[in-house]
Short mmCIF file of C-alpha atoms in Angstrom, two decimals:
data_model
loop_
_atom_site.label_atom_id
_atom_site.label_comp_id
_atom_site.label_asym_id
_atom_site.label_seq_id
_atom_site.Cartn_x
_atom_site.Cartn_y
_atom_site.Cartn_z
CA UNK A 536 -122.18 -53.64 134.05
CA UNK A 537 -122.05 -51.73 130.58
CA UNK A 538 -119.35 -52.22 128.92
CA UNK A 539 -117.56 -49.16 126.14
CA UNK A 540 -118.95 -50.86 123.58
CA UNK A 541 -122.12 -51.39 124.13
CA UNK A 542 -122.19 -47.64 126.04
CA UNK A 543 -121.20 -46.96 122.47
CA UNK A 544 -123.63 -48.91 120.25
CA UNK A 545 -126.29 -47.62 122.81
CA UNK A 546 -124.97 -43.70 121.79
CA UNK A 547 -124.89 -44.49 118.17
CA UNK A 548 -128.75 -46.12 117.99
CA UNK A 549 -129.73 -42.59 119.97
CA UNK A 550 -127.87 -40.22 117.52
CA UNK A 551 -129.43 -42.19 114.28
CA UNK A 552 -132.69 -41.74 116.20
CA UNK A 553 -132.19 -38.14 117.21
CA UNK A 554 -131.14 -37.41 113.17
CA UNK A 555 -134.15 -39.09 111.71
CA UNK A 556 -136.67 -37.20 114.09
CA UNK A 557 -134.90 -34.04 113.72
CA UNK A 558 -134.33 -34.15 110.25
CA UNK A 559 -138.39 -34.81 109.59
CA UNK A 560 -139.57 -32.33 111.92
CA UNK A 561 -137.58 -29.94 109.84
CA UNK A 562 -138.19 -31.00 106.12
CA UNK A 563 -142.49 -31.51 107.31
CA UNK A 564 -142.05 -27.82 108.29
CA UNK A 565 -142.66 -28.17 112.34
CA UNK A 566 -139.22 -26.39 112.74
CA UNK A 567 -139.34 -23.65 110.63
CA UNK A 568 -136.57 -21.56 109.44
CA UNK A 569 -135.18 -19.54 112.12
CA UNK A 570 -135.82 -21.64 114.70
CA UNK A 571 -133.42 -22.42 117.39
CA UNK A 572 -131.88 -25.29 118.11
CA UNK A 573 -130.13 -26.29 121.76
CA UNK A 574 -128.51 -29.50 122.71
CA UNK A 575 -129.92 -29.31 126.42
CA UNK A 576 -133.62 -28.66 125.46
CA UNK A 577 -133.77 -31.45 122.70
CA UNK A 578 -131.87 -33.72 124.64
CA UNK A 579 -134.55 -33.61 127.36
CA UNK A 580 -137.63 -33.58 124.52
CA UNK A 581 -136.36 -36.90 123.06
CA UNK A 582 -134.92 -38.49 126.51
CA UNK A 583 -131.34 -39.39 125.51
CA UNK A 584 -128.09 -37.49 126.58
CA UNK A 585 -126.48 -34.77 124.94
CA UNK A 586 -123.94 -36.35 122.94
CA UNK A 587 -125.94 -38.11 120.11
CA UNK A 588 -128.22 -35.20 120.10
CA UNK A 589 -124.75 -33.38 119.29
CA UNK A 590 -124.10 -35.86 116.77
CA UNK A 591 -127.34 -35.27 115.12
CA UNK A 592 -127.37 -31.69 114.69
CA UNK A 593 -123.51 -31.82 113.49
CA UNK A 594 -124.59 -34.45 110.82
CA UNK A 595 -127.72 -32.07 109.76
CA UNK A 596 -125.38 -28.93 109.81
CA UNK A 597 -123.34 -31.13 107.25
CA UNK A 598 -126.53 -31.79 105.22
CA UNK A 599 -126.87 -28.02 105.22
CA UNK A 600 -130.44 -28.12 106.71
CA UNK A 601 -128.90 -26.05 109.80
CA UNK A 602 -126.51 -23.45 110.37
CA UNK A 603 -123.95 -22.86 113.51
CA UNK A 604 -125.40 -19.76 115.33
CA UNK A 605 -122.36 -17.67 116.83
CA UNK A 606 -123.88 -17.23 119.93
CA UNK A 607 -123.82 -21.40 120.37
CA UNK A 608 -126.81 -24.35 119.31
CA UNK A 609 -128.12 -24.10 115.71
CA UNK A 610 -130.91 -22.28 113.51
CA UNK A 611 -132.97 -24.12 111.01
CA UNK A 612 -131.96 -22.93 108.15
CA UNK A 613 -134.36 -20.78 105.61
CA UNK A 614 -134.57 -21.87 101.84
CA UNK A 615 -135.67 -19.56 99.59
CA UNK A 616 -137.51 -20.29 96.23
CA UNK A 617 -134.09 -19.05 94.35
CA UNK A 618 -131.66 -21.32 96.51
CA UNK A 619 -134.06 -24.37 94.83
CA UNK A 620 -133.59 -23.00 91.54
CA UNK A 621 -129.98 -22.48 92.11
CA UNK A 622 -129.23 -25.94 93.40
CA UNK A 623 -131.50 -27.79 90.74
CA UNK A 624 -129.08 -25.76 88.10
CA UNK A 625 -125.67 -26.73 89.84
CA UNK A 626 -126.35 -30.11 90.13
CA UNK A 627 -127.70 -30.22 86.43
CA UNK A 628 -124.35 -28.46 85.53
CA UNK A 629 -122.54 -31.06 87.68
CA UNK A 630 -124.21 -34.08 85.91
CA UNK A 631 -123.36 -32.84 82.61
CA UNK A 632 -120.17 -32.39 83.59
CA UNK A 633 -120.15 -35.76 85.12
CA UNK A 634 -121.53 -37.29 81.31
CA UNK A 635 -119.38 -35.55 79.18
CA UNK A 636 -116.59 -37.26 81.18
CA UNK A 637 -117.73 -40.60 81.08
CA UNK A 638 -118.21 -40.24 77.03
CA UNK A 639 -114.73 -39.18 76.61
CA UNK A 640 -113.37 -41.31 78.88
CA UNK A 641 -115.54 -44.14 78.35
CA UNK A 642 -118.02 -45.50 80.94
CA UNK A 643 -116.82 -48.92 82.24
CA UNK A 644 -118.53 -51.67 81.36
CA UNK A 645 -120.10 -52.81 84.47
CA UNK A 646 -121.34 -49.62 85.44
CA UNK A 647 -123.18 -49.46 81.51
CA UNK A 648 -124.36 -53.12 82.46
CA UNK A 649 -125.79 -51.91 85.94
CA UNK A 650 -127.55 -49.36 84.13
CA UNK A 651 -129.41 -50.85 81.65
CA UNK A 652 -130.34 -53.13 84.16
CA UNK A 653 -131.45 -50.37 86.21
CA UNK A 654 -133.58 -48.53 83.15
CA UNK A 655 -135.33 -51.70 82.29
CA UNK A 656 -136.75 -51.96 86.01
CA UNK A 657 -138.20 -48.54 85.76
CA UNK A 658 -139.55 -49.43 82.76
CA UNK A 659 -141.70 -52.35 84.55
CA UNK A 660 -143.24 -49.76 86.80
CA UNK A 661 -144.54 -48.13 84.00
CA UNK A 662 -146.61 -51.61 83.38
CA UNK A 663 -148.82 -51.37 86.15
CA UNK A 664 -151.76 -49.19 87.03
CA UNK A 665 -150.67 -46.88 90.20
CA UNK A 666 -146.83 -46.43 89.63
CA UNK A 667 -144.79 -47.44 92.60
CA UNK A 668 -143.16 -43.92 93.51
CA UNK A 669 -141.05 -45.37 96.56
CA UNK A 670 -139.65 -47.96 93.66
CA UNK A 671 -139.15 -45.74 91.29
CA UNK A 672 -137.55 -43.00 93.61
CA UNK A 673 -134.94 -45.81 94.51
CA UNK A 674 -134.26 -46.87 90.87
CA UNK A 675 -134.08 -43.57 89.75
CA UNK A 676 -131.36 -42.60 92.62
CA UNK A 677 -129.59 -45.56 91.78
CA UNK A 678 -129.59 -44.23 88.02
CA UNK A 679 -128.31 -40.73 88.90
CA UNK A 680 -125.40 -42.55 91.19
CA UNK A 681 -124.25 -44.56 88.59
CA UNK A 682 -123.76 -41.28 86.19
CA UNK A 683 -121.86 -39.66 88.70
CA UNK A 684 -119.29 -42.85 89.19
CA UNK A 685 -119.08 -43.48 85.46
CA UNK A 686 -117.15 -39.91 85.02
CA UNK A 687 -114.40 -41.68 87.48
CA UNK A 688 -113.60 -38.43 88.54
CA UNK A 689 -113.63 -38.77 93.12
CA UNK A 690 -114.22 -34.47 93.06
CA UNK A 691 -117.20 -35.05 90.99
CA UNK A 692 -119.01 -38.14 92.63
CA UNK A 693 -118.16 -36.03 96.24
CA UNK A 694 -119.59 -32.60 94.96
CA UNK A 695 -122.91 -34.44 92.95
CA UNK A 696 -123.17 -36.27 96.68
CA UNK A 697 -123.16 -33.19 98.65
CA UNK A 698 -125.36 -31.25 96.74
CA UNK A 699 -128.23 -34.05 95.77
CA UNK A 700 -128.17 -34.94 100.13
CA UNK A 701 -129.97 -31.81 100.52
CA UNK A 702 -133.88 -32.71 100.59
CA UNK A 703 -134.74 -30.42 97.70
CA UNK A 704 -131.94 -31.23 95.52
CA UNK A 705 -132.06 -34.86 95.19
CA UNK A 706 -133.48 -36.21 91.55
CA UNK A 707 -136.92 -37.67 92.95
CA UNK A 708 -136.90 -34.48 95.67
CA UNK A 709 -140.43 -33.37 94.16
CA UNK A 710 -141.78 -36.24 93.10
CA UNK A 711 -144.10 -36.99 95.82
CA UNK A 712 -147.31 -35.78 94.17
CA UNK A 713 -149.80 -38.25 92.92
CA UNK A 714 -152.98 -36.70 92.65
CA UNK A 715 -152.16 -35.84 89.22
CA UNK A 716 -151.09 -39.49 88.32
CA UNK A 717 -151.41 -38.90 84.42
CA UNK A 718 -149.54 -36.35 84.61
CA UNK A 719 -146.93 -37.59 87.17
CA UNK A 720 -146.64 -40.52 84.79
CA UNK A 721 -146.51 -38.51 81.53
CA UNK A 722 -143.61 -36.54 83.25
CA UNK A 723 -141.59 -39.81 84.83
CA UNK A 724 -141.90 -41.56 81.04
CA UNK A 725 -139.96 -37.96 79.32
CA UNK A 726 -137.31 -38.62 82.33
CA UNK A 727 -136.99 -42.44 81.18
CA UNK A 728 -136.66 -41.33 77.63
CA UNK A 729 -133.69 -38.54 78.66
CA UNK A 730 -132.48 -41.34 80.89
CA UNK A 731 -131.91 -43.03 77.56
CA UNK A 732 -130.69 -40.72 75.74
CA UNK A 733 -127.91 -39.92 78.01
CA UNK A 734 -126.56 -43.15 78.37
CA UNK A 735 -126.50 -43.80 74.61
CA UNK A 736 -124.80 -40.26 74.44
CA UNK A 737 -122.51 -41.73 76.83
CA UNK A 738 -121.97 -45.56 74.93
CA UNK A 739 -120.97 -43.92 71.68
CA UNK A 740 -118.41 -41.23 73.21
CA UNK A 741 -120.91 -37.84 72.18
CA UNK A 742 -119.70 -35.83 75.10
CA UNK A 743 -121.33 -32.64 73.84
CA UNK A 744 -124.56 -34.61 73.10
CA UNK A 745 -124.34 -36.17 76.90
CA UNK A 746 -123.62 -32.84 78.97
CA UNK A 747 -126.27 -31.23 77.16
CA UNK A 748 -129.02 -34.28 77.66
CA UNK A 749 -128.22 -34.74 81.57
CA UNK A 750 -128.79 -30.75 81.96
CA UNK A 751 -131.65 -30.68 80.44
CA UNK A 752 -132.95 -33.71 82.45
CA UNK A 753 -132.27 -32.01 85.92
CA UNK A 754 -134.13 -28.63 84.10
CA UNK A 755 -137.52 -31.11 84.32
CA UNK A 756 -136.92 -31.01 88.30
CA UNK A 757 -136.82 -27.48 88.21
CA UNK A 758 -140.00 -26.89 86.03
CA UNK A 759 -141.98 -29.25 88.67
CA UNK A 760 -141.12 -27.10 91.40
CA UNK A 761 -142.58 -24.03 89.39
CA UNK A 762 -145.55 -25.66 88.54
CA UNK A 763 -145.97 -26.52 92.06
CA UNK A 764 -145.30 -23.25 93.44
CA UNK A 765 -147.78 -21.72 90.99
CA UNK A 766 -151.40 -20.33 90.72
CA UNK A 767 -152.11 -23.61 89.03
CA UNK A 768 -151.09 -25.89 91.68
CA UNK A 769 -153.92 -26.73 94.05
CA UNK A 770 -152.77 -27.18 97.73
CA UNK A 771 -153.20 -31.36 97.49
CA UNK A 772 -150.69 -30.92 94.90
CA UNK A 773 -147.36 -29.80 97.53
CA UNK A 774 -144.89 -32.32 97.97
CA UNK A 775 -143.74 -33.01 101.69
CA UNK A 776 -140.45 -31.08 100.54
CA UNK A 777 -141.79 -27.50 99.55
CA UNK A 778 -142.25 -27.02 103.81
CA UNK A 779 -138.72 -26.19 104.28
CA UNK A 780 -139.02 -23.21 101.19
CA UNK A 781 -139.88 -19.60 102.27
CA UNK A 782 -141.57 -17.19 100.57
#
């Protein structure tokens, strides 16, 4: 006989299940903007009950990829090319925000430590042929978690969290491109370099110096989604995250 808990762990496994395959199907592009959502009709599509699938599209409202409709079930939200823009700036302004702090309050020591251990492993990707994107994406969002904590401000380190778990906003969100791999590399070696420079910004108390550097560093996202989006861009060159963006 099942017992609460396990009725429980069996719920939980379904929901994470339900979000994954929901969230994809929505960032890949097979459910556009617009489209609606129903607990019932997904429920039966991926053959659990109704309650993780309620789980799931509560935790993908939260990630802002849906919206409630009034009339009940959700709509897949539309994203715009300006919303990108928008949300690239604000969590550039955020960051800067979040360096300045940690200059005049002065990073802790361990979190300077992590760091520099963090920037030397990216550098070691840079030593091999074919960069490792799926390393480097990991490194790299390890980088940009540590500048949020070193501010030691909690409203910060929330609002940088809530705005980078959208899928266009993160720091490696268009990234995904390697058919232009001296390029890609070219670009990824400037970030290391600002990566640098912000953290020295941030070791010898320049807050001025340190908001201005980690702007400027989430302004490089925004010019890869232009290029992207432009004439120049050849259709192999889309990253998996430019489905969800409407014209």
């Amino acid at each position: 006989m099942e017992t609460s808990v396990m009725a429980a762990e069996r719920s939980s496994t379904h929901a994470h299940r339900a979000l994954i395959t929901l969230r994809q199907r929505i960032l890949n592009g097979e459910l556009p903007g617009g489209t609606r959502l129903y607990e019932v009709a997904l429920a039966e599509a991926l053959g659990i009950s109704r309650t993780p699938v309620r789980a799931a599209l509560s935790r993908l409202a939260e990630e802002a990829l849906l919206d409630r409709n009034a009339g009940g079930g959700f709509i897949v939200r539309s994203f715009a090319v300006a919303d990108v823009v928008d949300t690239i700036e604000l969590r550039g302004v955020l960051e800067g925000t979040a360096a300045r702090l940690a200059a005049e309050r002065g990073a802790p020591p361990e979190l300077l430590a992590e760091t520099g251990a963090i920037l030397r492993g990216i550098d070691t990707l840079f030593q091999i042929e074919t960069i490792d994107m799926e390393g480097y994406s990991h490194l790299n969002s390890r980088f940009h978690d540590l500048l949020a904590r070193m501010s030691q401000s909690e409203v910060l380190i929330r609002e940088i969290a809530r705005i980078i778990a959208l899928p266009f906003a993160s720091p490696s969100a268009f990234l995904d491109d390697q058919s232009r791999q001296t390029d890609l590399v070219k670009t990824l070696a400037a970030a290391q370099d600002q990566h640098r420079a912000v953290i020295e910004a941030i070791t010898h108390r320049e807050g001025s110096r340190a908001e201005s550097l980690a702007r400027e560093h989430a302004r490089a996202a925004r010019r890869n989604v232009e290029f992207l989006l432009s004439r120049e861009a050849t259709p192999k060159d889309g990253a998996p995250s430019l489905a969800i963006l409407s014209a």
